[in-house]
């Protein structure tokens, strides 16, 4: 695209200055405060959202396969805290016959909260290109629920693909008179599936939630940036919660909720930082076009 030349040249020529500009703009936009709001509503949303996905998808796929996939990728999303969330989900599923229409409607409402707040946070990050005519309020109201549907479909696809990869890992082949297991190959494929799914979800978020959609290549740059930062942070959090964390001593019975909120806060900060990368790149492109 013609307008992308100046921004790309600046990024390649001055990567450190670009990174400093992103961090400065993120600070000016009060990115950490926005991330805290997103994390708080994500904490309210995550259990109802997962319950809805499990109840709906268990009509299509075996529930045990869904739980295995969920266990794997919950550890990806909330490292060190996934066991507690999964335990609450299992406790609810044991009594899901008691779910009435009122409870179901409230779960749908709470599931959409995080997406609604995230959309508003994106409008602050992308304030440089908000026009007088904004997204129609009906569209803004429907988008969080569409995000739930898309997330459920993505969860279904991840479950089907993960099950196929696990079947590959259980197989072996004969070569030079020896039997070779494919378990290591399946592990690499599952990790690649997780990273690829993470990048796809982030790209869709950056394309759909801002009121004015960025170019998909620019959204992909922000998604890859956020995903790489999260990969490094995720491993650091796993190590921290396993070795250094004193949450149980400081917070007592609230330790799990505090740890979960801290993980979501860091994840939300990196998500918004990826959006800020997109916004800064667009600003550099527009500055270059003006000059």
PDB file of C-alpha atoms in Angstrom, residues 10 43 284:
ATOM      1  CA  UNK A  10      11.169   4.768   9.711  1.00  0.00           C
ATOM      2  CA  UNK A  43     -11.921 -11.644  35.419  1.00  0.00           C
ATOM      3  CA  UNK A 284       4.330   7.480  11.207  1.00  0.00           C
TER       4      UNK A 284
END
